[in-house]
């Protein structure tokens, strides 16, 4: 072993120890290790920041934006309410999520399948009060397992097929991977469903001030327009989409004020006085196509203008103190709608326009992003820490879904690489105004992307110093002394161990030629060994850095580096125990 190889192994061991220790945030660890690798001459200075242009960084960042666009559209809420209205058990929810992700991953890129279902996981989490960490890591592992089932499911399968064609002129077909891959997926998903509690319950690693806001007593009003789906439904049916977090204080029908009993049947032009949190109110209003107080923003604003809703506190010296919304005529004078009011310790029971605002009230105002700051300043309103308020925001429900389908279609058919397809999809989310320009960078988890970019050149030091060839030499020498099942298991375990430090495709490129060489030396057919390499490279369950799916869920799930082996290590053992006999049966080596 040369000095450079020893240094490369030492730096990677130090990095792993720091990650497992967990006292320093992961992006700081990654940047520190990168600087150390440059100082030791393992990474050339001119290549130190090459990771920032790597496809993996682009894929993860773009997938986060696309996922946020799908979640923002509200289509996920509609799908859950329509198809799974009574699915309230976290255990059944996890089963649904893992099975769907695994099946989708067989036919589209696994990170695309994961991006589709992540918003569903967040909705289930909110509905049940269970931390998203209970769902996200099992979903990521299910995506990796599902990708094993077909040739296009994961990059290692594609690379292995190409290498086999170079050897004997015959590539693996689309479904040559299915017998073994389907067996592993079924066994793995069952393990994830029944043993998901091995994952510790975590909170988001980088919480914002938004997470600290907990205003659940907003008062608002909404009218049932003609043609609304709420016409003819009972009040209980309309409020059900709020998951019990919204109550009606009155129903106004002409000059009548009706008691908000659950079985009252709503009519066109009824006005419902509502109380609840902003997100729950939005679910009720958007789900039943109700019309909030105020007038459509398009009457005073351009179609392409950025319309936002903000929360603000009325200060002691505010010009709004003691004045009602009707007296102010906010919409006519300033193009601002008053959507909701919250007053501590008091339930407001009159129409929104007639409420006399008081110092200390928290209001939700809707208007132009450009005009809102001036209005707040002039009228003595103090904006709260910014968070996403969807109440009153117009949805483009099917546009983000069409964008995602287009991205997956172009990547699945080979018209564009995954990085280009998802980057274009993220850009389309902006061009079609699914996500406001000011909010797009909130969807991108900066620390995760920095960690990835810093670790890519560090991990590559195993290859550039010849460390991977050294491992291959040891592997080949040891494998010659083992029976077929032992040699196959050794290849599989080595591929699993190497993947976090290269990437799954690079692992195949390094391992496959070595595997073919010693298989031929031992007189074995190479197919089972190539399949073992593909499975090992596609099953990184031990770290968040070996596959972009694991990286994608790290920040939103609040996971630590050491959390992955808790669920991933026993799953890896199961994969090894099931894979070896299955491969020997399906692809005989003799």
Coordinates of C-alpha atoms in Angstrom, one line a residue:
X1 CA 0.0 0.0 0.0
X2 CA 1.4 3.4 -1.1
X3 CA 1.5 6.5 1.1
X4 CA -1.3 8.1 -1.0
X5 CA -3.5 5.1 -0.7
X6 CA -3.0 4.9 3.1
X7 CA -3.9 8.6 3.3
X8 CA -7.0 8.1 1.2
X9 CA -8.2 5.3 3.4
X10 CA -7.3 7.3 6.5
X11 CA -9.3 10.4 5.4
X12 CA -12.3 8.4 4.5
X13 CA -12.2 6.6 7.9
X14 CA -11.9 9.9 9.7
X15 CA -14.9 11.2 7.7
X16 CA -17.0 8.2 8.6
X17 CA -16.1 8.6 12.3
X18 CA -17.1 12.2 12.3
X19 CA -20.4 11.4 10.7
X20 CA -21.2 8.7 13.2
X21 CA -20.1 10.9 16.1
X22 CA -22.8 13.4 14.9
X23 CA -21.7 16.4 17.0
X24 CA -20.8 18.5 14.0
X25 CA -23.3 19.2 11.2
X26 CA -22.8 17.0 8.2
X27 CA -22.1 19.7 5.7
X28 CA -19.4 21.2 7.9
X29 CA -17.8 17.7 8.2
X30 CA -17.8 17.3 4.5
X31 CA -16.3 20.7 3.8
X32 CA -13.6 20.1 6.4
X33 CA -12.7 16.7 5.0
X34 CA -12.5 18.2 1.5
X35 CA -10.0 20.9 2.7
X36 CA -8.0 18.2 4.4
X37 CA -7.9 16.1 1.3
X38 CA -6.7 19.0 -0.8
X39 CA -4.0 19.9 1.9
X40 CA -2.7 16.3 1.7
X41 CA -2.6 16.3 -2.1
X42 CA -5.3 13.7 -2.5
X43 CA -7.6 16.0 -4.4
X44 CA -6.0 18.5 -6.8
X45 CA -6.8 22.1 -6.0
X46 CA -8.3 22.6 -9.5
X47 CA -10.7 19.7 -8.8
X48 CA -11.7 20.6 -5.3
X49 CA -15.1 22.0 -6.3
X50 CA -15.9 19.7 -9.2
X51 CA -18.6 18.1 -7.1
X52 CA -20.8 21.2 -7.4
X53 CA -21.2 20.4 -11.1
X54 CA -21.8 16.7 -10.6
X55 CA -25.1 15.3 -11.9
X56 CA -26.0 13.9 -8.5
X57 CA -26.2 17.5 -7.0
X58 CA -28.3 18.7 -9.8
X59 CA -30.6 15.7 -9.5
X60 CA -31.2 16.0 -5.8
X61 CA -31.7 19.8 -5.9
X62 CA -34.1 19.6 -8.9
X63 CA -36.0 16.7 -7.3
X64 CA -36.6 18.8 -4.2
X65 CA -38.0 21.7 -6.2
X66 CA -40.2 19.3 -8.3
X67 CA -41.5 17.6 -5.2
X68 CA -42.3 21.0 -3.6
X69 CA -44.2 22.0 -6.7
X70 CA -46.3 18.8 -6.6
X71 CA -47.0 19.3 -2.9
X72 CA -47.9 23.0 -3.4
X73 CA -50.4 22.2 -6.1
X74 CA -52.9 20.6 -3.7
X75 CA -53.4 17.6 -6.0
X76 CA -51.9 15.3 -3.3
X77 CA -54.4 16.4 -0.8
X78 CA -57.2 15.8 -3.2
X79 CA -55.9 12.3 -4.0
X80 CA -55.6 11.3 -0.4
X81 CA -59.1 12.6 0.4
X82 CA -60.6 10.8 -2.6
X83 CA -58.8 7.4 -2.5
X84 CA -57.8 7.0 1.1
X85 CA -60.2 9.0 3.2
X86 CA -60.1 6.5 6.1
X87 CA -56.5 5.5 5.9
X88 CA -55.5 6.7 9.4
X89 CA -53.2 4.0 10.7
X90 CA -49.5 4.9 10.3
X91 CA -48.7 1.3 9.7
X92 CA -51.1 1.0 6.8
X93 CA -49.9 4.4 5.5
X94 CA -46.3 3.2 5.5
X95 CA -47.3 -0.1 3.7
X96 CA -49.1 1.9 1.0
X97 CA -46.2 4.3 0.5
X98 CA -43.4 1.7 0.4
X99 CA -45.4 -0.6 -2.0
X100 CA -46.3 2.2 -4.4
X101 CA -42.7 3.6 -4.4
X102 CA -41.3 0.2 -5.0
X103 CA -43.6 -0.6 -8.0
X104 CA -43.1 2.9 -9.5
X105 CA -39.3 2.5 -9.2
X106 CA -39.3 -0.6 -11.4
X107 CA -40.5 1.5 -14.4
X108 CA -39.2 5.0 -13.7
X109 CA -36.0 6.3 -12.1
X110 CA -36.2 5.6 -8.4
X111 CA -35.6 9.2 -7.4
X112 CA -38.5 10.2 -9.5
X113 CA -40.8 7.7 -7.8
X114 CA -39.6 8.9 -4.4
X115 CA -40.2 12.6 -5.4
X116 CA -43.8 11.8 -6.4
X117 CA -44.6 10.1 -3.1
X118 CA -42.7 12.4 -0.6
X119 CA -45.6 15.0 -0.5
X120 CA -48.0 12.1 0.3
X121 CA -45.8 11.1 3.2
X122 CA -45.8 14.7 4.6
X123 CA -49.6 14.7 4.3
X124 CA -49.9 11.4 6.2
X125 CA -47.5 12.7 8.8
X126 CA -49.6 15.8 9.4
X127 CA -52.8 13.8 9.5
X128 CA -51.6 11.3 12.1
X129 CA -49.1 13.5 14.0
X130 CA -46.3 11.0 13.3
X131 CA -42.9 12.4 12.4
X132 CA -42.0 12.2 8.7
X133 CA -38.9 10.3 9.7
X134 CA -41.1 7.2 10.2
X135 CA -42.0 7.2 6.5
X136 CA -39.1 8.7 4.5
X137 CA -36.2 6.3 5.1
X138 CA -38.3 3.2 4.5
X139 CA -39.6 4.9 1.3
X140 CA -36.1 5.6 0.1
X141 CA -35.0 2.0 0.8
X142 CA -38.2 0.8 -1.0
X143 CA -37.2 2.9 -4.0
X144 CA -33.8 1.3 -4.1
X145 CA -35.3 -2.2 -3.9
X146 CA -37.9 -1.5 -6.6
X147 CA -35.2 -0.3 -9.0
X148 CA -33.7 -3.8 -8.9
X149 CA -36.6 -5.3 -10.8
X150 CA -36.0 -4.1 -14.3
X151 CA -33.1 -3.0 -16.5
X152 CA -34.1 0.7 -16.4
X153 CA -35.0 0.8 -12.7
X154 CA -31.5 1.8 -11.6
X155 CA -28.2 2.8 -13.2
X156 CA -26.2 -0.4 -12.1
X157 CA -28.5 -2.6 -14.0
X158 CA -28.0 -0.6 -17.2
X159 CA -24.2 -0.6 -16.8
X160 CA -24.1 -4.3 -16.1
X161 CA -26.2 -5.0 -19.2
X162 CA -23.7 -3.0 -21.3
X163 CA -20.7 -4.8 -19.8
X164 CA -22.2 -8.2 -20.5
X165 CA -22.8 -7.3 -24.1
X166 CA -19.1 -6.3 -24.4
X167 CA -18.1 -9.7 -23.0
X168 CA -20.3 -12.1 -25.1
X169 CA -22.3 -9.9 -27.4
X170 CA -25.6 -10.5 -25.4
X171 CA -27.0 -7.9 -23.1
X172 CA -29.3 -8.6 -20.2
X173 CA -32.9 -8.0 -21.3
X174 CA -35.5 -5.7 -19.7
X175 CA -36.9 -8.4 -17.4
X176 CA -33.8 -10.6 -16.8
X177 CA -33.5 -8.7 -13.5
X178 CA -37.1 -9.4 -12.5
X179 CA -37.0 -12.8 -10.8
X180 CA -34.3 -11.9 -8.4
X181 CA -35.3 -8.3 -8.1
X182 CA -38.9 -9.0 -7.4
X183 CA -38.1 -11.5 -4.7
X184 CA -35.7 -9.1 -3.0
X185 CA -38.3 -6.3 -3.3
X186 CA -41.1 -8.4 -1.7
X187 CA -38.8 -9.6 1.1
X188 CA -37.3 -6.1 1.7
X189 CA -40.6 -4.2 1.6
X190 CA -42.1 -6.7 4.1
X191 CA -39.1 -6.1 6.4
X192 CA -39.6 -2.3 6.1
X193 CA -43.3 -2.5 6.9
X194 CA -42.9 -4.6 10.0
X195 CA -39.5 -3.3 11.3
X196 CA -39.7 0.4 10.4
X197 CA -39.6 1.3 14.1
X198 CA -35.9 0.6 14.0
X199 CA -35.7 4.2 12.6
X200 CA -35.6 6.7 15.4
X201 CA -38.3 9.4 15.4
X202 CA -36.5 12.6 14.3
X203 CA -37.5 16.2 13.7
X204 CA -36.2 18.3 10.8
X205 CA -32.5 19.0 11.2
X206 CA -32.7 22.6 10.0
X207 CA -36.0 24.0 11.4
X208 CA -36.9 27.5 10.5
X209 CA -38.9 30.2 12.4
X210 CA -41.9 29.0 10.3
X211 CA -41.9 25.8 12.4
X212 CA -42.3 27.7 15.6
X213 CA -45.5 29.5 14.5
X214 CA -48.5 27.8 15.9
X215 CA -51.5 30.0 15.3
X216 CA -54.6 27.8 15.1
X217 CA -57.4 30.2 15.8
X218 CA -57.8 32.2 12.7
X219 CA -61.3 33.5 11.9
X220 CA -62.3 33.6 8.2
X221 CA -65.4 33.4 6.0
X222 CA -66.1 31.7 2.8
X223 CA -69.0 31.8 0.4
X224 CA -70.5 28.8 -1.5
X225 CA -70.5 29.9 -5.2
X226 CA -72.9 28.6 -7.8
X227 CA -71.6 25.4 -9.3
X228 CA -69.4 24.6 -6.3
X229 CA -69.1 21.0 -5.3
X230 CA -70.3 22.0 -1.8
X231 CA -73.8 22.8 -3.0
X232 CA -76.1 20.1 -1.7
X233 CA -73.5 18.7 0.7
X234 CA -73.8 18.8 4.4
X235 CA -71.6 21.1 6.5
X236 CA -69.9 18.0 8.0
X237 CA -68.9 16.7 4.5
X238 CA -67.4 20.1 3.6
X239 CA -65.4 20.5 6.9
X240 CA -64.2 16.9 6.8
X241 CA -61.2 17.8 4.6
X242 CA -59.9 20.0 7.5
X243 CA -59.2 16.8 9.5
X244 CA -61.1 18.2 12.5
X245 CA -59.0 21.4 12.7
X246 CA -61.7 23.7 11.3
X247 CA -65.1 24.5 12.9
X248 CA -67.9 26.6 11.6
X249 CA -69.3 29.3 14.0
X250 CA -72.3 30.3 11.8
X251 CA -73.9 29.9 8.4
X252 CA -75.4 33.1 6.8
X253 CA -78.2 32.6 4.3
X254 CA -79.5 35.9 3.1
X255 CA -80.8 37.6 6.2
X256 CA -80.9 34.4 8.2
X257 CA -78.2 33.2 10.6
X258 CA -78.2 29.4 10.9
X259 CA -76.7 27.3 13.6
X260 CA -73.7 25.4 12.2
X261 CA -75.1 21.9 12.9
X262 CA -73.2 19.1 11.0
X263 CA -76.2 17.9 8.9
X264 CA -77.3 21.3 7.6
X265 CA -77.3 21.1 3.7
X266 CA -75.5 24.0 2.1
X267 CA -76.9 26.1 -0.7
X268 CA -75.4 28.4 -3.3
X269 CA -74.5 31.8 -1.9
X270 CA -74.4 30.6 1.7
X271 CA -71.6 32.2 3.7
X272 CA -69.8 30.0 6.3
X273 CA -68.0 31.7 9.2
X274 CA -64.9 29.4 9.8
X275 CA -62.3 29.1 12.5
X276 CA -59.0 27.1 12.3
X277 CA -55.4 27.1 11.4
X278 CA -54.3 28.6 8.0
X279 CA -53.4 25.2 6.4
X280 CA -56.6 23.5 7.6
X281 CA -58.7 26.4 6.4
X282 CA -57.0 26.2 3.0
X283 CA -57.8 22.5 2.8
X284 CA -61.5 23.2 3.4
X285 CA -61.7 26.2 1.1
X286 CA -59.8 24.6 -1.8
X287 CA -61.3 21.2 -1.3
X288 CA -64.9 22.5 -1.6
X289 CA -64.1 25.3 -4.1
X290 CA -65.3 28.0 -1.8
X291 CA -64.8 31.7 -2.3
X292 CA -63.0 33.7 0.4
X293 CA -64.0 37.2 1.4
X294 CA -62.6 39.9 -0.8
X295 CA -62.5 40.1 -4.6
X296 CA -60.4 38.3 -7.1
X297 CA -56.9 39.7 -7.3
X298 CA -57.1 39.7 -11.1
X299 CA -59.4 42.7 -11.0
X300 CA -56.5 45.0 -9.9
X301 CA -53.4 42.9 -10.6
X302 CA -51.8 41.6 -13.8
X303 CA -52.3 37.9 -14.5
X304 CA -48.6 37.1 -14.1
X305 CA -48.1 39.2 -11.0
X306 CA -47.0 37.3 -7.9
X307 CA -49.9 37.2 -5.4
X308 CA -49.0 36.2 -1.9
X309 CA -50.7 35.8 1.5
X310 CA -48.8 37.1 4.6
X311 CA -49.4 37.1 8.4
X312 CA -48.9 40.3 10.3
X313 CA -49.5 41.7 13.8
X314 CA -51.3 45.0 14.2
X315 CA -49.0 47.2 16.3
X316 CA -50.1 49.6 19.1
X317 CA -49.8 52.7 16.9
X318 CA -51.3 51.1 13.8
X319 CA -53.7 53.1 11.7
X320 CA -55.8 49.9 11.5
X321 CA -56.5 49.8 15.2
X322 CA -60.2 50.3 15.9
X323 CA -61.2 50.3 12.2
X324 CA -63.2 47.6 10.4
X325 CA -62.2 46.1 7.1
X326 CA -65.5 47.5 5.6
X327 CA -64.5 51.0 6.7
X328 CA -61.0 50.6 5.3
X329 CA -62.1 49.4 1.9
X330 CA -58.8 47.7 1.6
X331 CA -59.4 46.1 -1.7
X332 CA -60.7 49.2 -3.5
X333 CA -58.0 51.5 -2.1
X334 CA -54.9 49.3 -2.0
X335 CA -55.8 46.0 -3.8
X336 CA -55.4 44.1 -0.5
X337 CA -57.8 41.4 0.8
X338 CA -58.3 40.6 4.4
X339 CA -58.6 36.8 4.5
X340 CA -58.5 36.0 8.2
X341 CA -58.1 37.4 11.7
X342 CA -56.8 35.8 14.9
X343 CA -57.5 37.4 18.3
X344 CA -56.0 35.7 21.4
X345 CA -58.5 34.4 23.9
X346 CA -61.6 35.4 21.9
X347 CA -63.8 33.7 19.4
X348 CA -65.0 36.1 16.7
X349 CA -68.6 35.4 15.6
X350 CA -69.4 38.2 13.1
X351 CA -68.6 38.7 9.4
X352 CA -65.0 39.5 8.6
X353 CA -65.8 42.9 7.1
X354 CA -67.6 44.0 10.3
X355 CA -64.8 43.1 12.8
X356 CA -63.1 46.1 14.3
X357 CA -59.4 45.3 14.3
X358 CA -57.4 45.7 17.5
X359 CA -53.8 46.1 18.4
X360 CA -52.4 42.6 18.8
X361 CA -54.6 41.0 16.3
X362 CA -52.9 38.7 13.8
X363 CA -54.2 39.1 10.3
X364 CA -53.8 37.2 7.0
X365 CA -53.6 39.7 4.1
X366 CA -53.5 38.9 0.4
X367 CA -52.0 41.1 -2.3
X368 CA -49.1 41.7 -4.6
X369 CA -45.7 40.7 -3.4
X370 CA -44.3 44.1 -4.5
X371 CA -47.0 46.2 -2.9
X372 CA -47.4 44.3 0.4
X373 CA -44.2 45.6 2.2
X374 CA -45.2 49.2 1.6
X375 CA -48.7 48.6 2.9
X376 CA -47.5 46.9 6.1
X377 CA -45.0 49.7 6.8
X378 CA -47.5 52.5 6.2
X379 CA -50.2 51.0 8.4
X380 CA -48.1 49.9 11.3
X381 CA -48.3 46.1 10.7
X382 CA -45.4 43.9 11.8
X383 CA -45.0 40.8 9.5
X384 CA -44.4 37.5 11.3
X385 CA -41.5 35.2 10.3
X386 CA -42.2 34.3 6.8
X387 CA -43.9 31.0 6.2
X388 CA -45.9 29.6 3.3
X389 CA -49.6 30.6 3.6
X390 CA -51.6 28.9 0.8
X391 CA -55.0 30.3 2.0
X392 CA -56.5 32.2 -1.0
X393 CA -53.7 31.2 -3.3
X394 CA -54.8 30.0 -6.8
X395 CA -53.8 26.5 -7.6
X396 CA -52.5 25.1 -10.9
X397 CA -53.3 21.5 -9.9
X398 CA -52.5 19.5 -13.0
X399 CA -49.5 21.5 -14.3
X400 CA -46.9 20.2 -11.8
X401 CA -48.2 16.7 -12.4
X402 CA -47.9 17.0 -16.2
X403 CA -44.4 18.5 -15.7
X404 CA -43.3 15.5 -13.5
X405 CA -44.8 13.0 -16.0
X406 CA -42.9 14.7 -18.9
X407 CA -39.7 14.6 -16.9
X408 CA -40.1 10.9 -16.1
X409 CA -41.1 10.1 -19.7
X410 CA -38.1 11.7 -21.2
X411 CA -35.6 10.1 -18.8
X412 CA -37.3 6.6 -19.1
X413 CA -37.1 6.7 -22.9
X414 CA -33.6 8.0 -23.0
X415 CA -34.4 11.3 -24.6
X416 CA -32.6 13.1 -21.8
X417 CA -30.4 12.2 -18.9
X418 CA -32.0 12.2 -15.5
X419 CA -30.1 15.4 -14.4
X420 CA -31.3 17.3 -17.5
X421 CA -34.8 16.0 -17.3
X422 CA -35.3 16.9 -13.7
X423 CA -33.5 20.3 -14.0
X424 CA -35.9 21.2 -16.9
X425 CA -38.8 20.1 -14.7
X426 CA -37.7 22.3 -11.9
X427 CA -37.3 25.2 -14.3
X428 CA -40.8 24.5 -15.7
X429 CA -42.2 24.8 -12.1
X430 CA -40.9 28.3 -12.1
X431 CA -41.9 29.3 -15.6
X432 CA -45.5 28.1 -15.0
X433 CA -45.5 29.8 -11.6
X434 CA -46.2 26.7 -9.7
X435 CA -43.6 27.9 -7.2
X436 CA -43.0 31.7 -6.7
X437 CA -39.5 32.8 -7.6
X438 CA -39.0 34.1 -4.1
X439 CA -39.8 30.6 -2.6
X440 CA -37.8 28.3 -4.9
X441 CA -34.6 28.4 -2.8
X442 CA -36.5 27.4 0.3
X443 CA -37.4 24.1 -1.4
X444 CA -33.7 23.4 -2.0
X445 CA -31.9 21.9 1.1
X446 CA -28.6 23.8 0.9
X447 CA -26.7 21.8 3.6
X448 CA -27.5 18.5 1.8
X449 CA -26.3 19.8 -1.6
X450 CA -23.1 21.3 0.0
X451 CA -22.4 17.9 1.7
X452 CA -22.8 16.0 -1.6
X453 CA -20.7 18.4 -3.6
X454 CA -17.8 18.3 -1.0
X455 CA -17.8 14.6 -0.7
X456 CA -17.8 13.7 -4.4
X457 CA -14.1 14.6 -5.0
X458 CA -13.1 13.1 -1.6
X459 CA -14.8 9.8 -2.4
X460 CA -13.1 9.7 -5.8
X461 CA -9.7 9.5 -4.1
X462 CA -10.1 5.8 -3.7
X463 CA -10.0 5.5 -7.5
X464 CA -7.4 8.2 -8.3
X465 CA -4.9 6.8 -5.7
X466 CA -5.4 3.2 -6.9
X467 CA -7.1 2.2 -3.6
X468 CA -10.0 0.5 -5.5
X469 CA -7.5 -1.6 -7.5
X470 CA -5.8 -2.6 -4.3
X471 CA -9.2 -3.7 -2.9
X472 CA -9.8 -5.6 -6.1
X473 CA -6.5 -7.4 -5.8
X474 CA -7.3 -8.5 -2.2
X475 CA -10.7 -9.5 -3.2
X476 CA -9.6 -11.7 -6.1
X477 CA -6.9 -13.4 -4.0
X478 CA -9.4 -14.3 -1.2
X479 CA -12.2 -15.3 -3.5
X480 CA -10.2 -18.1 -5.2
X481 CA -10.3 -20.0 -1.9
X482 CA -14.1 -19.9 -1.5
X483 CA -16.9 -22.1 -2.8
X484 CA -19.3 -20.6 -5.4
X485 CA -21.8 -19.3 -2.8
X486 CA -18.9 -17.8 -0.7
X487 CA -17.4 -16.1 -3.8
X488 CA -20.8 -14.7 -4.8
X489 CA -21.5 -13.4 -1.3
X490 CA -18.1 -11.8 -1.2
X491 CA -18.7 -9.9 -4.4
X492 CA -22.1 -8.8 -3.2
X493 CA -20.8 -7.6 0.2
X494 CA -17.8 -5.8 -1.4
X495 CA -20.1 -3.9 -3.9
X496 CA -22.3 -2.8 -1.0
X497 CA -19.3 -1.6 1.0
X498 CA -17.7 0.3 -1.9
X499 CA -20.8 2.0 -3.2
X500 CA -20.9 4.8 -0.6
X501 CA -17.4 5.9 -1.5
X502 CA -17.8 5.8 -5.3
X503 CA -21.4 5.9 -6.6
X504 CA -23.5 3.1 -7.8
X505 CA -22.6 3.3 -11.4
X506 CA -18.9 3.8 -10.7
X507 CA -19.0 0.8 -8.4
X508 CA -20.2 -1.4 -11.2
X509 CA -17.5 0.0 -13.6
X510 CA -14.8 -0.8 -11.0
X511 CA -16.1 -4.1 -9.8
X512 CA -17.6 -5.7 -12.9
X513 CA -14.3 -6.3 -14.8
X514 CA -12.7 -7.7 -11.7
X515 CA -15.7 -9.9 -11.1
X516 CA -15.6 -11.3 -14.6
X517 CA -11.9 -11.9 -14.4
X518 CA -11.9 -14.1 -11.3
X519 CA -15.2 -15.8 -12.3
X520 CA -13.5 -16.9 -15.5
X521 CA -10.3 -17.9 -13.5
X522 CA -12.4 -20.1 -11.3
X523 CA -14.3 -21.6 -14.3
X524 CA -17.7 -20.0 -13.4
X525 CA -20.2 -18.4 -15.7
X526 CA -20.1 -14.6 -15.0
X527 CA -23.9 -13.8 -15.1
X528 CA -24.6 -14.5 -11.4
X529 CA -21.6 -12.5 -10.4
X530 CA -22.5 -9.5 -12.6
X531 CA -26.0 -9.6 -11.1
X532 CA -24.4 -9.6 -7.6
X533 CA -22.5 -6.5 -8.5
X534 CA -25.6 -4.8 -9.7
X535 CA -27.6 -5.7 -6.6
X536 CA -24.8 -4.7 -4.2
X537 CA -24.3 -1.4 -6.0
X538 CA -28.0 -0.7 -6.0
X539 CA -28.5 -1.5 -2.3
X540 CA -26.8 1.2 -0.3
X541 CA -28.8 1.1 2.9
X542 CA -26.0 2.1 5.2
X543 CA -25.2 5.8 4.4
X544 CA -27.0 8.9 3.1
X545 CA -24.3 9.5 0.5
X546 CA -24.2 6.4 -1.6
X547 CA -27.4 7.0 -3.5
X548 CA -29.3 10.2 -4.2
X549 CA -32.6 8.8 -2.8
X550 CA -31.0 8.4 0.7
X551 CA -29.6 11.9 0.4
X552 CA -33.0 13.3 -0.7
X553 CA -34.7 12.3 2.5
X554 CA -31.9 13.1 5.0
X555 CA -32.9 16.8 5.6
X556 CA -36.7 16.5 5.5
X557 CA -36.5 13.4 7.7
X558 CA -34.1 15.0 10.2
X559 CA -31.9 11.9 10.0
X560 CA -28.4 11.7 11.4
X561 CA -25.7 9.7 9.5
X562 CA -25.8 7.0 12.1
X563 CA -29.6 6.5 11.7
X564 CA -29.2 4.7 8.3
X565 CA -27.4 1.6 9.6
X566 CA -30.1 1.1 12.3
X567 CA -32.6 0.1 9.6
X568 CA -30.2 -0.5 6.7
X569 CA -27.8 -3.0 8.3
X570 CA -30.4 -5.8 9.1
X571 CA -31.9 -5.1 5.7
X572 CA -28.5 -5.6 4.0
X573 CA -28.1 -8.9 5.8
X574 CA -31.5 -10.0 4.5
X575 CA -30.6 -9.0 1.0
X576 CA -27.4 -11.0 1.1
X577 CA -29.1 -14.1 2.6
X578 CA -31.8 -14.1 0.0
X579 CA -29.7 -12.9 -3.0
X580 CA -27.0 -15.6 -3.0
X581 CA -29.2 -18.7 -3.2
X582 CA -31.6 -17.0 -5.6
X583 CA -28.8 -16.0 -8.0
X584 CA -27.3 -19.5 -7.9
X585 CA -30.7 -21.0 -8.7
X586 CA -31.7 -18.5 -11.4
X587 CA -28.2 -18.0 -12.9
X588 CA -26.2 -21.3 -12.4
X589 CA -22.5 -20.7 -12.3
X590 CA -21.5 -24.2 -13.4

